[in-house]
XYZ file of C-alpha atoms in Angstrom:
678
model
C 0.103 -0.001 0.420
C 1.385 3.208 -0.693
C 1.858 6.092 1.607
C 1.313 9.679 0.789
C 3.727 11.902 2.230
C 2.944 15.458 2.670
C 6.433 17.037 4.053
C 6.150 20.188 6.494
C 7.001 23.562 5.928
C 10.269 22.966 8.166
C 11.177 20.113 6.041
C 10.904 21.903 2.851
C 12.891 24.804 4.451
C 15.430 21.982 5.525
C 15.399 20.530 1.818
C 15.879 23.943 0.163
C 18.654 24.976 2.347
C 20.823 21.678 1.799
C 19.940 22.081 -2.028
C 21.349 25.745 -1.806
C 24.413 24.267 0.176
C 25.192 21.201 -1.118
C 28.892 21.151 0.348
C 27.882 21.917 4.061
C 27.701 19.286 6.663
C 24.072 21.074 8.284
C 25.166 20.333 11.615
C 28.469 19.574 13.392
C 29.489 15.878 14.376
C 26.695 13.612 15.963
C 24.931 16.976 17.264
C 21.049 16.504 16.478
C 19.896 18.909 13.758
C 17.321 20.584 16.237
C 18.037 24.320 15.463
C 15.604 26.458 13.165
C 15.583 26.779 9.644
C 14.815 29.973 8.923
C 15.401 33.291 10.661
C 12.402 34.737 12.595
C 12.436 38.038 11.204
C 13.722 38.184 7.642
C 14.798 41.292 6.005
C 17.521 43.662 4.765
C 18.833 43.834 8.148
C 20.370 40.157 7.438
C 23.338 41.740 5.446
C 24.757 42.819 9.214
C 24.758 39.016 9.859
C 28.328 37.817 9.807
C 27.260 33.961 10.430
C 28.258 32.131 7.005
C 25.475 30.431 4.921
C 27.811 27.243 4.850
C 29.987 25.603 7.575
C 32.595 25.076 5.165
C 33.928 28.726 5.128
C 36.911 29.676 2.981
C 39.438 32.662 3.173
C 38.408 36.303 1.788
C 42.307 37.171 1.044
C 45.900 36.335 1.183
C 48.362 38.595 2.750
C 52.183 38.921 2.947
C 54.224 38.421 6.152
C 54.208 41.763 6.890
C 50.065 41.698 6.760
C 50.026 43.881 3.600
C 47.589 42.442 1.012
C 48.726 40.061 -1.239
C 45.843 39.022 -3.510
C 42.118 37.745 -3.249
C 41.356 34.066 -2.555
C 41.163 31.720 -4.145
C 44.739 31.858 -5.492
C 47.333 29.381 -5.086
C 49.998 30.188 -2.664
C 53.808 29.305 -3.272
C 55.978 28.768 -0.026
C 59.961 28.534 -0.615
C 62.701 27.785 1.371
C 63.075 28.482 5.163
C 60.427 30.863 6.654
C 58.637 31.628 3.779
C 54.983 32.462 4.788
C 51.636 33.563 3.889
C 48.709 34.668 5.956
C 45.032 33.697 4.956
C 42.680 36.383 6.198
C 39.022 34.922 6.617
C 37.830 38.339 6.845
C 36.159 37.914 10.290
C 36.171 35.410 13.041
C 35.636 31.947 12.398
C 36.401 28.646 14.624
C 36.404 24.893 13.633
C 38.785 22.155 11.721
C 40.974 23.711 8.829
C 41.609 21.269 5.996
C 44.493 22.363 3.666
C 45.043 20.523 -0.037
C 48.944 21.542 -1.121
C 51.784 20.083 -3.145
C 55.056 19.631 -2.033
C 58.654 19.592 -3.489
C 61.349 18.101 -1.358
C 61.544 17.658 2.882
C 60.680 19.815 5.518
C 57.946 21.260 7.607
C 54.556 23.074 6.928
C 53.294 25.140 9.910
C 50.002 26.300 10.823
C 49.444 29.012 13.280
C 45.737 31.135 14.453
C 45.304 34.268 15.437
C 42.470 36.488 16.367
C 44.091 39.999 16.026
C 46.201 40.979 13.116
C 48.864 42.121 14.998
C 49.828 38.781 16.462
C 50.259 36.823 12.921
C 53.507 34.679 12.443
C 55.261 31.710 13.190
C 53.625 31.087 16.405
C 49.264 31.176 17.437
C 48.024 33.522 19.691
C 47.661 32.368 23.497
C 45.058 30.173 24.400
C 46.289 27.266 26.610
C 45.935 28.975 29.566
C 49.691 28.022 30.744
C 53.068 29.335 30.846
C 53.895 27.523 27.509
C 53.220 28.770 24.505
C 50.819 27.741 21.875
C 53.029 27.541 18.992
C 51.971 26.079 15.917
C 50.754 22.745 14.296
C 53.981 21.096 12.419
C 53.357 19.080 9.308
C 56.447 16.759 8.472
C 56.710 16.356 4.942
C 59.219 13.685 3.314
C 57.721 12.852 -0.227
C 56.895 14.817 -3.081
C 53.039 15.461 -4.656
C 49.805 16.555 -3.643
C 48.434 15.995 -0.116
C 45.344 17.109 2.328
C 45.874 18.069 5.908
C 42.722 18.259 8.101
C 43.646 19.181 11.646
C 43.069 16.668 14.628
C 39.645 17.046 16.848
C 41.879 17.962 19.661
C 43.476 20.718 17.959
C 40.449 22.475 16.821
C 40.918 25.956 16.896
C 37.793 27.667 18.398
C 38.216 31.299 17.344
C 40.623 32.700 14.840
C 40.590 35.438 12.120
C 44.040 35.034 10.267
C 45.867 31.633 9.744
C 49.609 31.951 9.202
C 50.979 29.005 6.704
C 54.956 28.830 6.590
C 57.602 26.430 5.846
C 60.798 25.459 7.758
C 63.516 23.540 6.197
C 67.186 22.824 6.118
C 66.838 22.208 2.309
C 66.892 25.032 -0.168
C 65.016 22.861 -2.677
C 61.785 22.434 -0.195
C 58.601 24.313 -1.589
C 55.043 24.110 -1.194
C 52.217 25.308 -3.132
C 49.118 25.547 -1.140
C 46.289 25.207 -3.120
C 42.937 25.375 -1.075
C 42.461 26.128 2.562
C 38.843 25.901 4.209
C 37.537 25.831 7.890
C 34.405 23.929 8.942
C 32.658 25.601 11.473
C 32.152 23.630 14.947
C 30.204 26.337 16.762
C 26.485 26.034 17.248
C 26.455 22.611 16.503
C 22.871 21.690 16.248
C 21.871 24.487 14.140
C 21.482 23.590 10.416
C 21.178 27.072 9.302
C 23.720 29.555 10.775
C 21.807 32.380 10.133
C 18.337 31.746 11.445
C 18.595 34.266 14.389
C 15.524 34.140 16.542
C 16.005 37.819 17.549
C 16.661 41.000 14.987
C 17.647 45.090 15.792
C 17.813 47.740 13.009
C 17.956 51.447 13.933
C 18.739 54.814 12.004
C 22.195 54.206 13.558
C 24.418 52.428 11.158
C 27.243 51.655 14.001
C 24.556 50.498 16.823
C 23.043 48.070 13.810
C 27.000 46.768 12.888
C 27.549 46.524 16.998
C 24.440 44.187 17.557
C 25.226 41.614 14.695
C 28.615 41.456 15.956
C 27.656 40.996 19.351
C 25.166 38.122 18.370
C 27.807 36.645 16.205
C 30.002 36.654 19.096
C 27.194 34.565 21.070
C 26.755 31.936 18.313
C 30.567 31.615 18.253
C 30.511 30.528 22.300
C 27.900 27.946 21.408
C 30.027 25.273 21.188
C 30.065 21.326 21.327
C 30.147 19.914 24.754
C 33.320 17.703 24.036
C 35.527 20.473 22.504
C 36.315 22.370 25.731
C 39.759 23.785 26.920
C 41.696 21.143 28.366
C 42.614 21.884 32.552
C 45.211 21.275 33.490
C 46.697 23.304 30.918
C 48.731 20.861 28.602
C 52.699 21.455 28.596
C 52.932 22.532 24.821
C 50.153 23.580 22.179
C 46.611 23.529 23.115
C 43.961 20.911 23.548
C 40.407 21.437 22.853
C 38.534 18.074 23.817
C 37.644 18.524 27.518
C 34.467 17.087 28.068
C 32.224 19.961 29.440
C 29.606 17.811 31.193
C 26.258 17.559 29.145
C 23.878 18.463 26.246
C 24.699 18.889 22.583
C 25.600 22.851 22.521
C 26.990 24.809 25.939
C 27.188 28.630 26.076
C 31.120 29.108 27.125
C 33.020 32.284 27.861
C 34.878 32.524 24.939
C 35.663 31.285 21.419
C 39.224 30.789 21.590
C 39.624 30.610 25.181
C 38.766 29.304 28.115
C 35.904 27.613 26.244
C 34.235 26.866 29.935
C 30.879 27.810 31.918
C 32.189 30.726 34.079
C 29.050 31.527 35.594
C 29.600 35.419 36.264
C 29.767 35.380 32.288
C 26.142 34.237 32.058
C 24.956 37.347 33.639
C 25.381 38.826 30.494
C 25.340 36.460 27.687
C 22.157 34.273 28.965
C 19.938 37.331 28.034
C 21.911 38.382 25.002
C 21.648 35.037 23.298
C 17.671 34.401 24.099
C 17.050 37.683 22.845
C 19.440 37.682 19.776
C 19.744 34.105 18.818
C 16.465 32.542 20.537
C 19.172 29.979 21.346
C 17.401 28.161 24.428
C 19.076 24.725 24.377
C 22.701 26.490 25.021
C 21.941 28.628 28.209
C 19.812 25.774 29.809
C 23.156 23.663 29.400
C 25.203 25.937 30.775
C 22.904 26.550 33.791
C 22.254 22.711 33.719
C 26.274 22.210 34.299
C 26.552 24.319 37.053
C 23.574 23.358 39.251
C 24.436 19.548 38.429
C 27.955 20.296 39.891
C 26.738 22.439 43.274
C 28.340 21.519 46.344
C 25.648 19.517 47.804
C 26.905 20.026 51.359
C 26.594 23.945 51.275
C 24.725 24.630 48.295
C 27.627 26.889 46.732
C 27.607 27.009 43.084
C 30.845 26.773 40.902
C 32.426 29.796 39.861
C 33.428 27.702 36.739
C 32.301 24.573 35.282
C 34.250 21.480 34.230
C 36.966 20.856 33.760
C 38.218 23.675 35.803
C 35.701 23.402 38.699
C 36.603 26.690 40.434
C 34.448 27.322 43.569
C 35.038 30.705 45.938
C 33.130 33.426 43.547
C 29.805 34.887 45.650
C 29.315 37.236 42.523
C 29.509 34.265 40.387
C 26.933 32.381 42.532
C 24.670 35.410 42.235
C 25.176 35.640 38.631
C 24.245 32.010 38.241
C 20.675 32.547 39.967
C 19.877 35.623 38.093
C 20.360 34.284 34.931
C 18.301 31.541 35.801
C 15.520 34.021 36.279
C 16.142 35.389 32.674
C 16.135 31.791 30.950
C 12.790 31.164 32.641
C 11.659 34.222 31.738
C 11.838 34.167 27.810
C 11.783 30.323 27.882
C 8.553 29.058 30.019
C 10.698 26.053 30.704
C 8.897 25.435 33.888
C 9.709 21.752 33.787
C 13.327 23.050 33.920
C 12.532 25.376 37.174
C 10.896 22.367 38.917
C 13.820 20.130 38.300
C 16.300 22.782 39.639
C 14.211 24.469 42.237
C 15.379 22.353 45.257
C 19.178 23.393 43.857
C 18.254 27.126 43.568
C 16.772 27.053 46.928
C 19.796 25.608 48.230
C 21.883 28.393 46.749
C 19.384 30.948 48.153
C 19.929 29.571 51.981
C 23.460 29.382 51.038
C 23.928 32.996 50.027
C 21.462 34.607 52.289
C 23.537 33.046 55.374
C 26.343 35.245 54.628
C 23.888 38.188 55.196
C 24.667 39.347 58.897
C 22.807 41.634 61.400
C 23.815 44.909 59.365
C 21.432 43.579 56.301
C 24.466 43.546 54.093
C 26.017 40.640 52.238
C 29.529 39.676 53.902
C 31.233 38.474 50.680
C 33.892 35.931 51.688
C 34.022 34.313 48.149
C 35.754 37.309 46.799
C 36.734 35.935 43.529
C 35.079 37.202 40.285
C 35.273 38.748 37.134
C 39.240 39.972 37.639
C 39.100 43.100 39.171
C 42.052 43.891 41.249
C 40.315 45.945 43.976
C 39.270 44.283 47.263
C 36.225 42.379 46.553
C 35.384 40.755 50.164
C 33.167 42.001 52.950
C 30.232 44.704 52.587
C 31.743 45.039 48.905
C 29.285 46.875 46.784
C 29.123 44.451 43.872
C 28.426 41.054 46.017
C 25.477 43.460 47.653
C 23.938 44.828 44.547
C 24.000 41.331 42.765
C 22.635 39.838 45.938
C 19.816 42.711 45.774
C 19.355 41.491 42.236
C 19.020 37.850 42.980
C 16.704 38.523 45.661
C 14.342 40.611 43.805
C 14.629 37.963 40.791
C 14.614 34.899 43.164
C 11.031 36.518 44.592
C 9.826 36.427 40.922
C 10.702 32.848 40.223
C 9.234 31.984 43.863
C 5.896 33.045 42.836
C 6.311 31.521 39.327
C 6.947 28.135 41.375
C 3.925 28.828 43.412
C 5.924 29.884 46.607
C 4.477 32.801 47.189
C 5.799 32.962 51.359
C 9.293 32.244 50.034
C 8.999 35.618 47.889
C 7.869 37.583 50.324
C 10.730 36.793 52.683
C 13.323 37.334 49.877
C 11.668 40.767 49.204
C 11.748 41.659 52.965
C 15.623 40.324 52.809
C 15.900 42.554 49.644
C 14.274 45.592 51.285
C 16.858 45.615 54.170
C 19.734 45.108 52.193
C 18.896 48.007 50.054
C 18.145 50.194 52.844
C 21.705 49.343 54.527
C 23.635 49.680 51.409
C 22.347 52.894 50.514
C 22.952 54.398 53.959
C 25.800 56.621 54.392
C 26.853 54.727 57.309
C 27.877 51.708 54.723
C 28.305 52.146 50.880
C 26.775 55.221 49.739
C 28.591 58.461 49.678
C 26.521 61.682 49.238
C 29.302 63.905 48.652
C 30.202 62.235 45.434
C 26.599 60.540 44.641
C 27.762 56.900 43.978
C 28.518 53.879 45.885
C 32.003 52.992 47.814
C 33.589 49.855 47.147
C 33.009 49.005 50.697
C 32.509 51.020 53.783
C 36.441 51.757 54.321
C 37.317 51.761 50.776
C 36.677 55.171 49.081
C 37.010 53.831 45.325
C 34.051 53.913 43.526
C 34.024 51.057 41.319
C 32.253 50.955 37.815
C 30.862 47.310 38.403
C 29.153 47.788 41.625
C 27.545 51.155 40.609
C 26.458 49.993 37.381
C 24.807 46.867 38.831
C 23.048 49.192 41.224
C 21.545 51.151 38.442
C 20.164 47.732 36.319
C 18.594 45.810 38.946
C 17.439 48.921 41.109
C 19.447 48.878 44.104
C 20.004 52.418 44.050
C 17.337 54.771 45.258
C 15.458 56.371 42.538
C 16.247 59.776 43.873
C 19.645 59.285 43.559
C 20.476 56.881 40.564
C 20.744 59.929 37.821
C 23.814 61.132 40.373
C 25.262 57.417 40.222
C 24.757 57.562 36.253
C 26.543 61.061 36.217
C 29.734 59.927 38.660
C 30.071 57.234 36.158
C 31.114 59.012 33.205
C 33.974 60.366 35.084
C 35.523 57.184 33.947
C 34.945 57.542 30.141
C 38.217 58.415 28.097
C 38.214 58.494 24.551
C 37.916 54.547 23.792
C 35.626 53.732 26.740
C 35.335 53.530 30.536
C 38.404 53.087 32.457
C 37.231 50.719 35.572
C 38.616 52.222 38.897
C 38.473 48.714 40.343
C 41.170 47.703 37.778
C 42.844 50.559 36.591
C 44.148 51.065 33.051
C 41.474 48.719 32.152
C 38.415 48.749 29.638
C 35.879 46.209 30.252
C 32.862 45.640 28.157
C 31.659 42.980 30.376
C 31.375 45.901 33.231
C 30.206 48.298 30.662
C 27.269 45.919 29.499
C 25.829 46.429 33.074
C 26.587 50.172 32.813
C 24.887 50.460 29.175
C 21.827 48.353 30.565
C 21.840 50.314 33.903
C 21.375 53.716 31.806
C 18.771 52.107 29.601
C 16.892 51.113 32.945
C 16.707 54.862 34.213
C 16.029 56.137 30.727
C 19.098 57.918 30.209
C 18.941 56.702 27.159
C 21.414 58.605 25.224
C 23.957 58.324 27.698
C 23.833 54.404 27.337
C 23.694 54.961 23.444
C 26.818 56.851 23.626
C 28.763 54.469 25.589
C 27.769 51.570 23.189
C 29.284 53.776 20.418
C 32.355 54.829 22.588
C 33.590 51.286 23.656
C 31.937 48.811 21.220
C 32.573 51.159 18.132
C 36.196 51.823 18.989
C 36.468 47.640 18.656
C 34.412 47.141 15.938
C 36.334 49.685 13.895
C 39.745 48.567 15.120
C 41.928 47.670 12.115
C 43.502 45.015 14.276
C 40.180 43.115 15.633
C 38.175 40.478 13.725
C 35.884 43.199 12.788
C 32.878 40.425 13.562
C 32.943 39.807 17.485
C 33.539 41.603 20.531
C 36.735 41.693 22.549
C 36.784 40.362 26.305
C 38.623 43.705 27.250
C 41.455 46.056 26.368
C 43.701 48.921 27.781
C 43.267 52.581 28.109
C 45.939 53.129 25.547
C 44.495 51.231 23.068
C 46.654 48.029 23.336
C 45.215 44.495 24.112
C 46.968 44.566 26.961
C 44.217 43.776 29.335
C 44.843 42.849 32.802
C 48.307 42.499 31.554
C 49.666 43.076 35.375
C 47.172 40.551 36.954
C 47.916 37.356 35.259
C 47.262 37.498 31.538
C 50.258 37.035 29.191
C 52.389 40.410 28.425
C 52.125 40.263 24.813
C 48.446 40.901 24.955
C 47.458 38.106 22.718
C 46.137 35.801 25.337
C 43.013 38.044 25.104
C 39.807 36.732 23.890
C 38.259 38.611 20.606
C 35.189 36.796 20.900
C 33.865 37.057 24.168
C 30.313 36.342 25.288
C 30.213 38.681 28.221
C 30.904 41.790 26.113
C 27.193 41.568 24.258
C 25.184 43.607 26.960
C 24.025 45.757 23.706
C 22.128 42.953 22.293
C 19.169 42.571 24.926
C 20.074 46.139 25.963
C 18.964 47.792 22.677
C 16.136 45.560 21.777
C 14.686 45.584 25.546
C 14.959 49.203 26.212
C 15.329 51.404 22.689
C 12.989 49.047 20.855
C 11.408 48.957 24.329
C 10.198 45.103 23.622
C 10.343 42.779 26.831
C 8.776 39.901 28.379
C 7.550 40.371 32.001
C 5.872 37.147 32.290
C 7.419 33.293 31.615
C 7.556 32.999 27.709
C 6.276 36.640 27.172
C 2.774 35.645 28.120
C 2.739 39.481 29.560
C 5.055 42.062 28.298
C 5.819 45.492 28.047
C 6.396 47.822 25.403
C 8.325 51.424 26.358
C 10.359 52.765 23.757
C 13.398 54.927 24.368
C 14.532 57.377 21.357
C 17.665 59.157 22.724
C 18.983 60.770 19.550
C 17.808 58.106 16.828
C 15.025 58.706 14.670
C 13.821 54.908 14.020
C 14.420 51.663 15.654
C 12.963 48.080 14.976
C 13.515 44.966 16.691
C 12.190 41.573 17.972
C 12.745 37.943 19.358
C 11.282 34.536 19.752
C 9.911 32.590 22.742
C 8.020 29.387 22.367
C 4.995 31.345 22.632
C 5.983 33.004 19.118
C 7.913 36.184 17.744
C 7.501 39.363 19.293
C 8.383 42.302 17.483
C 8.432 46.243 17.650
C 9.218 49.468 15.536
C 8.926 53.107 16.063
C 9.670 56.069 13.872
C 9.637 59.993 14.561
C 7.975 61.212 11.144
C 6.683 64.945 10.688
C 3.215 63.912 11.828
C 4.168 62.655 14.846
C 5.532 59.308 16.551
C 4.564 56.346 14.724
C 4.638 52.680 17.081
C 3.901 49.451 15.417
C 3.961 46.137 17.305
C 3.264 42.558 16.545
C 3.108 39.750 19.441
C 1.239 36.202 19.852
C -2.557 36.976 19.841
C -2.957 34.846 23.682
C -0.502 37.656 25.179
C -1.238 40.944 27.163
C 0.711 43.866 27.083
C 1.514 47.151 28.893
C 2.644 50.341 26.742
C 4.774 53.191 28.766
C 4.871 56.027 26.468
C 6.489 59.244 26.567
C 3.875 61.805 25.787
C 3.233 65.545 26.456
C -0.138 66.425 28.408
C -1.134 67.838 24.746
C -0.631 64.687 22.955
C -3.166 62.753 21.090
C -2.738 59.042 21.475
C -4.263 56.883 19.098
C -4.350 52.790 19.036
C -5.643 51.488 15.881
C -7.131 54.482 15.102
C -8.836 55.050 18.563
C -8.241 57.573 20.991
C -6.944 56.822 24.261
C -6.845 58.677 27.682
C -3.173 59.635 29.151
C -3.088 57.986 32.506
C 0.318 58.277 33.905
C 2.042 56.215 36.097
C 2.881 58.444 38.996
C 6.185 57.010 39.707
C 7.748 56.723 36.097
C 5.177 59.839 34.613
C 4.782 57.439 31.264
C 1.325 56.886 30.221
C 0.507 53.613 30.568
C -2.269 51.720 28.128
C -2.745 47.952 28.171
C -3.096 46.204 24.878
C -3.599 42.691 23.785
C -1.445 40.612 21.280
C -1.272 40.759 17.819
C -0.749 43.815 15.122
C -1.286 47.154 15.998
C -0.350 50.837 15.204
C -0.135 53.433 17.885
C 0.308 57.096 16.763
C 1.164 60.216 18.863
C 0.153 63.457 17.530
């Protein structure tokens, strides 16, 4: 009996994708192809996407050994004698397994060295192994003539690079190699058959912001790796090894593409919400959180600072970041099954950290490890306490979702006591400066704690503008120098500052910092031009934390680091103004912020469907459009003058202002709507 098979839209999309990309392996290795097949929001903004259409990527150009341009790729590259070198430039950050076809004559060695930054190309790869020995290069011994093919071993997979230096070593004058073809098979985002199928989007009247947004999202994609491709630890005695088992899953959100390729908990405070908005990738974020909960200390309830294979403990701030990221994941995913499965772990983690709140009402930080700041992070430290406040507030929300209202009230009460104490001049608040001290006896005013105070509402509303003003005193020509690590610019900490300014609706200031810091790097000719750097020096070099343990050349720094991606959810959640307030977006708010822009649009995808909004300033007024799942409910919060006229789908609405924010609030149902402010 014949069976009639009618292909679904998804299957048809996969068939079309494979036809258009015949050389591509849809997914990496043994990963299930369970990722999206199509972008949620197709449009001209897809031109900004750096993700390749195929997992097999070729270089864009070939450079001379001094990095000057030689020719476009493809072109044969001839190496002759000892020390001959050419550089294959892929034009952007890539990562995976390199394959080379070449023809040889004579005996010698062919070498391969990898770098993210242009200024570290040469006979040695940039540093990544975490040890005291250099990464060096992959060396291929050649003893016979003829055509050959080389594919990197899986353990030598290079997670992040833009430049591939290929060179020859020999004692013979007759040795020569012709490189015929080079390509890299992309290993990141392993379970996605279409690497360009983003679940989110952003576009605005500012070209630089658009470029930054998509470079940040590509950074996150490069950080979603196969779980068996972590960096080995302890570090190898020579070279690098990227075959460590991170524990579980098919795709894991780690800290960086090149290194450390592990789940560092603090990074998730920025990378999880950014990934959920930009990529719509729930799998990788969930796996990373699960890894941390599975490796929780079963006796104390402490969560790891970093998961396998490193397995460090001793960071109160990273413990708290995991808890906050858990809320962010549930908010977008509506994964109540996951919440139920880790709820005992979560409450144990909360009990552990609350036990460090003493009679003052403040968290007395004893696990002082963290993002690398050189300033003291122990005691009544401001960053620990503001993260504690954020964890209590988001924890109370999780408790309500878990039907634990009594627990929610308990945590809200604890949060209220902490906020009162930390804002007291007796402890962290300094009214003469208008900012929070590092601790009650340390009159340094850190960027991290003050920024987090704005984002999570730990600062009093009456003084938040003062905190924002103070933070600008750290700004220089290429970013904000962080006082807690002098000489350093940290896009991780700046991500909190940007989103903190958005939170208090200091929109122009947030946009200016994005342009200043992220804009500097995206236009840096030594960088990748496609991803976001871990950090850098105020002098413009890549000597991030050079005096705090990183190598002195600057090559160890990661140029694709997820903790530097705060603009992703910042621009969609605050500038476009659309963000969920209940799991999966069952409820949401739409509160656009214009700053100095004339238009912006963006969206994200949850299991409930696609959420998008756009606004534009026209001669006739302000036009706002949005499209959300019909089953959802929203609250618009709009800046309007007393004389303004508000039309929703042509119907006039009264101006009902919130007494705290001063914004006009209108409840709306899901679906497609048009709002006009005249």
